[in-house]
Short mmCIF file of C-alpha atoms in Angstrom, two decimals:
data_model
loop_
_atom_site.label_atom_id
_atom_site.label_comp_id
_atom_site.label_asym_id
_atom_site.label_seq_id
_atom_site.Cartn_x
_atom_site.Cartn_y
_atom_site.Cartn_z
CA UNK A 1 59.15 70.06 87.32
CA UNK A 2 56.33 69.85 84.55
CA UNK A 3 54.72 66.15 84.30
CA UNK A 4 54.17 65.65 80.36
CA UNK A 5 50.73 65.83 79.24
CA UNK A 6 49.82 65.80 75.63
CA UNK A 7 46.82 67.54 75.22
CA UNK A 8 44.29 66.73 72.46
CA UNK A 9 42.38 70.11 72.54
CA UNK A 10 45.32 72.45 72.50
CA UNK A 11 47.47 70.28 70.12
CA UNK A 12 44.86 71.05 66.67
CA UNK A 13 46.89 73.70 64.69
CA UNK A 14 45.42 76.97 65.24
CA UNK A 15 44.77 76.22 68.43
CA UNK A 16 48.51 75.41 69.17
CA UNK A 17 49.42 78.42 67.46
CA UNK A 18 46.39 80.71 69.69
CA UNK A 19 47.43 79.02 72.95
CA UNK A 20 50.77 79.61 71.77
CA UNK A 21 50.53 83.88 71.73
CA UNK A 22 49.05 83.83 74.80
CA UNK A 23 51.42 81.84 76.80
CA UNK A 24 53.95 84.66 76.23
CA UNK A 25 51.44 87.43 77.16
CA UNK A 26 49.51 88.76 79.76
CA UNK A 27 46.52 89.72 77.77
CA UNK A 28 46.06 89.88 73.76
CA UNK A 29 43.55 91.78 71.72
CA UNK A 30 41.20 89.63 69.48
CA UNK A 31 42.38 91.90 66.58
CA UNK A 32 46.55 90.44 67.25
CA UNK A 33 45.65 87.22 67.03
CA UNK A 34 43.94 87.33 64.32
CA UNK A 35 46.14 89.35 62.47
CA UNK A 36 49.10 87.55 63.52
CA UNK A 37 47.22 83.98 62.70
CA UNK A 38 45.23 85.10 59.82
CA UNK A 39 42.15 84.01 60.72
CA UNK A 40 39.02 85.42 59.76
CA UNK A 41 36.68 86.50 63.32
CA UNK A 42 34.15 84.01 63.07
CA UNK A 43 37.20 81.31 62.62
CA UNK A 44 38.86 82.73 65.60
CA UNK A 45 36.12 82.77 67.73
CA UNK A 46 34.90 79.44 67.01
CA UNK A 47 38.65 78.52 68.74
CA UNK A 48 38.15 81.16 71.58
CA UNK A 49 35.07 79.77 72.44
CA UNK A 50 36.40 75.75 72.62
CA UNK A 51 39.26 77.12 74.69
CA UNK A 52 37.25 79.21 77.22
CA UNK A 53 34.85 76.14 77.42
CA UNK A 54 37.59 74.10 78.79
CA UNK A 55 38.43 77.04 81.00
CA UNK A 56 41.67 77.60 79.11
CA UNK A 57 41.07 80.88 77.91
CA UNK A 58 39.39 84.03 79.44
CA UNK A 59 37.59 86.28 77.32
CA UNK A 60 36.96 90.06 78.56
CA UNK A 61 34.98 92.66 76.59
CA UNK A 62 35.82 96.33 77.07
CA UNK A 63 35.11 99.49 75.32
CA UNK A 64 37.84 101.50 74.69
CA UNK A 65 35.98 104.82 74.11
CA UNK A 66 32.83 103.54 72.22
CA UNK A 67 34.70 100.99 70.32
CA UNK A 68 34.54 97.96 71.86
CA UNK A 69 37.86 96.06 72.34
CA UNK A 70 37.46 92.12 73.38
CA UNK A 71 41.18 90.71 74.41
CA UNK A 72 41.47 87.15 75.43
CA UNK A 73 44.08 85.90 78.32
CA UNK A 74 45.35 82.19 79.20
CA UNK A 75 43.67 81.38 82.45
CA UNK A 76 46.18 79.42 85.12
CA UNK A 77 44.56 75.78 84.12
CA UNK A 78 45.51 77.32 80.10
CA UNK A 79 48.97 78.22 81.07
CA UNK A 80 49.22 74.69 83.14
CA UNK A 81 48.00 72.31 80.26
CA UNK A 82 50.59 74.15 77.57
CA UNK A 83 53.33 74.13 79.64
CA UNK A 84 52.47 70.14 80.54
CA UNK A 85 51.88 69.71 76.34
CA UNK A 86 55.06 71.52 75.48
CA UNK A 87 56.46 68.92 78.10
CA UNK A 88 54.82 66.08 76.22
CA UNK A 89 55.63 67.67 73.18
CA UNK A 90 59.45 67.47 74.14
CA UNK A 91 59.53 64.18 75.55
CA UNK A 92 57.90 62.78 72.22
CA UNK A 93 60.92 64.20 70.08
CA UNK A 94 63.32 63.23 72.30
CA UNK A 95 62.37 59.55 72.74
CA UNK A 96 61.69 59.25 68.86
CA UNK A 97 64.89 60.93 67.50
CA UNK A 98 67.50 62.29 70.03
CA UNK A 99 69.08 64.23 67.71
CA UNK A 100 65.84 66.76 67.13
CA UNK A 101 65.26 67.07 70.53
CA UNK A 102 66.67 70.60 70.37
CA UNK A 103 64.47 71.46 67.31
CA UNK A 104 61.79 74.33 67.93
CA UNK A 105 63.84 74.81 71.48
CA UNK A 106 66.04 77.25 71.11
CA UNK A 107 66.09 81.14 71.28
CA UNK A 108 65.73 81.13 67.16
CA UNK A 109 62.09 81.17 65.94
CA UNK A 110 62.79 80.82 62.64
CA UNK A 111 61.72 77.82 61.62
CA UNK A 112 58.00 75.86 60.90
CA UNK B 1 64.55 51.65 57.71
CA UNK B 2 61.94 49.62 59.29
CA UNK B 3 58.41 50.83 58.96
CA UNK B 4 58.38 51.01 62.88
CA UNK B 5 60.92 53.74 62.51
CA UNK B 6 59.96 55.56 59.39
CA UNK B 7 56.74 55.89 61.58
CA UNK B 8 58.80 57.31 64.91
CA UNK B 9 60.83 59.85 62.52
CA UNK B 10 57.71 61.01 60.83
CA UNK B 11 55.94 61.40 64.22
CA UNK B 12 59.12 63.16 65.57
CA UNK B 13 59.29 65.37 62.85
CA UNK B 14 55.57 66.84 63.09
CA UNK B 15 56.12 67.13 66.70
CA UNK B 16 59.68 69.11 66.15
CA UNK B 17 57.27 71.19 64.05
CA UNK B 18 54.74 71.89 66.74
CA UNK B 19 57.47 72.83 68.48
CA UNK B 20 59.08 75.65 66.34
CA UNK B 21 54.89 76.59 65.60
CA UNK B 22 54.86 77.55 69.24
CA UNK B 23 58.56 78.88 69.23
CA UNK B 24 57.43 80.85 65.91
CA UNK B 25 54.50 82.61 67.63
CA UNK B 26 55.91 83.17 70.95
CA UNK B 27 58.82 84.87 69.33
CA UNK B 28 56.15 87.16 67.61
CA UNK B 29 54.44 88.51 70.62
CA UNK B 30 57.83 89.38 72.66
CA UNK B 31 58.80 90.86 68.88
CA UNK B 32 55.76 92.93 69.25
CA UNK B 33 56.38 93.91 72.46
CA UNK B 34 59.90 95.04 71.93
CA UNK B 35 60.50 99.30 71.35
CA UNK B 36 60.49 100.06 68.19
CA UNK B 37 63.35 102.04 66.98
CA UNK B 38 61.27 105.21 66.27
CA UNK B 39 60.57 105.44 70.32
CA UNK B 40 64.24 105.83 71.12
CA UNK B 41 64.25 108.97 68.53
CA UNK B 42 61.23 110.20 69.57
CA UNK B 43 62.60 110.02 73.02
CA UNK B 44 66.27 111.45 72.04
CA UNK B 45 64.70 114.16 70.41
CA UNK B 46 62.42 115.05 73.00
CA UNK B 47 65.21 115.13 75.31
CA UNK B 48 67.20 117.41 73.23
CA UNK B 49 64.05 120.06 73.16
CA UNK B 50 64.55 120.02 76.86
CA UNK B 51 68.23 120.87 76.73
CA UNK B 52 67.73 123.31 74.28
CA UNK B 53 64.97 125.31 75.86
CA UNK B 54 66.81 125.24 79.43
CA UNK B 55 69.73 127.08 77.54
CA UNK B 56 67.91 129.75 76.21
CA UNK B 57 66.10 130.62 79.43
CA UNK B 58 62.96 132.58 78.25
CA UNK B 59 60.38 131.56 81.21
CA UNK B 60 57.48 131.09 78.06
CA UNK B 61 59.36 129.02 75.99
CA UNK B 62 60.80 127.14 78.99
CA UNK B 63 57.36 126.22 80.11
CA UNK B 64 55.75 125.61 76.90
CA UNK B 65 59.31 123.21 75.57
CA UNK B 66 59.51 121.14 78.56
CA UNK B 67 55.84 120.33 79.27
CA UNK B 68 55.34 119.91 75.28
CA UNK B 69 58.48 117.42 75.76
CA UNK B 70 57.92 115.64 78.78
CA UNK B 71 53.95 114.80 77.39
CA UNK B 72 55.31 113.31 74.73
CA UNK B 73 58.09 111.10 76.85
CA UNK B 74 55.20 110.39 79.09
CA UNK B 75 53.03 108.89 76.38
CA UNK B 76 54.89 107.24 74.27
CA UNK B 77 56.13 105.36 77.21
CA UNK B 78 52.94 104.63 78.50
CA UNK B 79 52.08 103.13 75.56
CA UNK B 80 54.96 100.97 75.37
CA UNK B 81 54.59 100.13 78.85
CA UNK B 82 50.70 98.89 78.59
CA UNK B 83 51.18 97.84 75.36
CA UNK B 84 47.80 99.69 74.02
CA UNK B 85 49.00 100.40 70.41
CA UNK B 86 49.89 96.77 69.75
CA UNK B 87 47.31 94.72 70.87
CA UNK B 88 48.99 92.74 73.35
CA UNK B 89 51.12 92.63 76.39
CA UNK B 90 54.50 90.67 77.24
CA UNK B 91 53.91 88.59 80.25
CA UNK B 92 57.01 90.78 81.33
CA UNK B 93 57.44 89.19 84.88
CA UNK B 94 57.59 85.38 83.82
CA UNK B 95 59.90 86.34 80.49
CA UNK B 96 61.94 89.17 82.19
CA UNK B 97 62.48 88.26 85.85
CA UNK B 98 64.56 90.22 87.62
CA UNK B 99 67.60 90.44 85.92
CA UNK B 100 66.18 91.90 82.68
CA UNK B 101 64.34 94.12 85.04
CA UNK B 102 68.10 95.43 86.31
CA UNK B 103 69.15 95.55 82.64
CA UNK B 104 66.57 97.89 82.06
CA UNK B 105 66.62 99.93 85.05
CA UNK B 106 70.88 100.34 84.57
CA UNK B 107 70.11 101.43 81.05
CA UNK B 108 68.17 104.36 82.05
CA UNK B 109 70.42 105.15 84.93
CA UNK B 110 73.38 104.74 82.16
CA UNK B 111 71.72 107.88 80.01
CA UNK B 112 70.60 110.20 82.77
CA UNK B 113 73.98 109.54 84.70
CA UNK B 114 75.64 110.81 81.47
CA UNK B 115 73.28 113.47 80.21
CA UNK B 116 73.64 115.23 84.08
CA UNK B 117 77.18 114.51 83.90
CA UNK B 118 78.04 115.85 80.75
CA UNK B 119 76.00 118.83 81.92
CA UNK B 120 77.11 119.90 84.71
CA UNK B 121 80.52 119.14 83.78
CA UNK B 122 79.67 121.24 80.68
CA UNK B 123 78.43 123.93 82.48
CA UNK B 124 81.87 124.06 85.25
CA UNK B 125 84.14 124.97 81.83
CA UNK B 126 81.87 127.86 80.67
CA UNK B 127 80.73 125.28 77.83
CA UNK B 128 77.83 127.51 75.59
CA UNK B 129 75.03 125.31 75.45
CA UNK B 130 75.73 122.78 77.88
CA UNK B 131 72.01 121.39 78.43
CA UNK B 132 71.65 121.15 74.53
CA UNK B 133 74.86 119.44 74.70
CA UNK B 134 74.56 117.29 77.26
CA UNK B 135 70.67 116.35 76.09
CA UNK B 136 72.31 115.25 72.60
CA UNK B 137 74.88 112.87 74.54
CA UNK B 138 71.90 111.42 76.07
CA UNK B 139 70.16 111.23 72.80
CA UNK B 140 72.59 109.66 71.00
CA UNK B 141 72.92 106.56 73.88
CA UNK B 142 68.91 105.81 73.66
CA UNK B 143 69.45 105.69 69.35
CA UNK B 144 72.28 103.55 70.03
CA UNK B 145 71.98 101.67 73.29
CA UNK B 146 68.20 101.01 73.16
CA UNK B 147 68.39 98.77 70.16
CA UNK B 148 70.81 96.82 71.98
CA UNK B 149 69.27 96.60 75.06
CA UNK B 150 66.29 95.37 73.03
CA UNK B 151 68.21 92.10 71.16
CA UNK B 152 69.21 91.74 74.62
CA UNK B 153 66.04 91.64 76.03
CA UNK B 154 64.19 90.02 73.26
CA UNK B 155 66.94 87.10 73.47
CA UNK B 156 66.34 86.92 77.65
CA UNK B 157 62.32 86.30 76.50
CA UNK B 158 63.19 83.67 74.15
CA UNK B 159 65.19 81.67 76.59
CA UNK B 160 62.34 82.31 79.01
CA UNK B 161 59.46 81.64 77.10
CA UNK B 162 57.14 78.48 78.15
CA UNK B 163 59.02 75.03 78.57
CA UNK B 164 62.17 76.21 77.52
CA UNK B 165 64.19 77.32 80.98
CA UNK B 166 62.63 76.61 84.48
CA UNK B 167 61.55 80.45 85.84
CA UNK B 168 64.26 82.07 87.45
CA UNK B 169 67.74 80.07 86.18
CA UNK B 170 68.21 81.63 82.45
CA UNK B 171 70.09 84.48 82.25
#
């Protein structure tokens, strides 16, 4: 059972949406996210960095023949906190308005 | 309405929103992670370049069609597998579990079992061409079976994704 935590740090929008990606993977290449998010790479590191300093995020550099290839990974406090916010998250819509509790729960994605 | 609850329906509604933001980009890395359509063709015709070559039995071409075919099956499943042309990798043993692990694993039993069946049964009547055959059989259930076993995979994620099922009771 997940105890409901909002979290302030993950909860600002493109860090939702970063912290978001990488709950579903294992690792993810700096060049996804910010493909997928649109973000230009000083924007999206600004956010990698805030997460890693809250040890939420792990950041690995590699060089994938002389190209180098930096990939980012939710660390196990980063998958804890989401899973508590998404928990908070939940519990918010639920208390406020029963009837949208379901909203942004089920296996469609299309919607926001 | 009272202001009180114009205030809890607002605050509801941007949280319903944060949560189809994170249902939004989960969906997009298992949708990334997914086989494309152009692997299970690759793969089919691969397979058929194998049949083809074991029925006409010249030890060069033989060697030179199967290793040729079996690279390319090799790779492009390696790369699905790691995920290196994407950019990102599934956290396939939280979102899969076990049983889309079996669904997987009884797909590709499904094709061989019928490509070696439809061989050898092939080859019992005197069939001509009865790897080519049997290799197009194959073929034709990854073009049409891996798509499904995709939605059906991509649908197990969803339910599986962060939050939404506690691991190990979805289905």
């Amino acid at each position: 059972m997940t105890t409901p935590r909002f979290d302030e740090l993950i909860h600002a929008p493109t860090r939702l949406s970063i912290v978001s990606l990488l709950a579903a993977s294992d690792w993810a290449e700096f060049r996804f996210i910010r493909d997928e998010l649109e973000l230009s790479d000083s924007a999206l590191s600004k956010q990698l960095s805030a997460l890693e300093a809250a040890g939420y995020v792990e950041i690995r550099k590699a060089f994938a023949g002389k190209r180098p290839r930096t990939s980012a990974r939710l660390t196990r406090a980063g998958h804890r906190a989401f899973e508590q916010h998404v928990a908070a998250l939940r519990e918010i819509v639920a208390r406020s308005s029963p009837q949208l509790a379901d909203f942004g729960a089920g296996p469609s994605p299309g919607i926001g | 309405m009272s202001e009180a609850q114009h205030r809890d329906n607002q605050l509801a509604g941007s949280t319903a929103g944060a949560l189809a933001e994170i249902a939004r980009r989960q969906g997009a890395v298992i949708d990334a992670a997914l086989v494309p359509p152009w692997y299970w063709w690759a793969v089919a015709a691969a397979m058929i370049v194998i049949g083809a070559v074991a029925d006409y039995r010249h030890p060069v071409v033989l060697a030179i069609g199967i290793t040729a075919a079996v690279a390319v099956i090799a790779v492009l499943t390696v790369m699905m597998i790691a995920g290196s042309y994407r950019g990102v990798r599934v956290r396939s043993s939280a979102l899969l579990g076990g049983y889309g692990a079996g669904l997987i694993v009884g797909f590709v039993w499904l094709v061989v079992g019928l490509t070696l069946g439809c061989g050898f049964g092939l080859r019992a009547i005197g069939a001509p061409a009865p790897a080519t055959i049997a290799t197009a059989a194959g073929g034709v259930a990854l073009v049409i079976g891996g798509p499904v076993l995709m939605g059906r995979l991509r649908r197990l994620m969803m339910a599986r994704r962060a939050g939404d099922v506690p691991a190990g009771t979805a289905r």
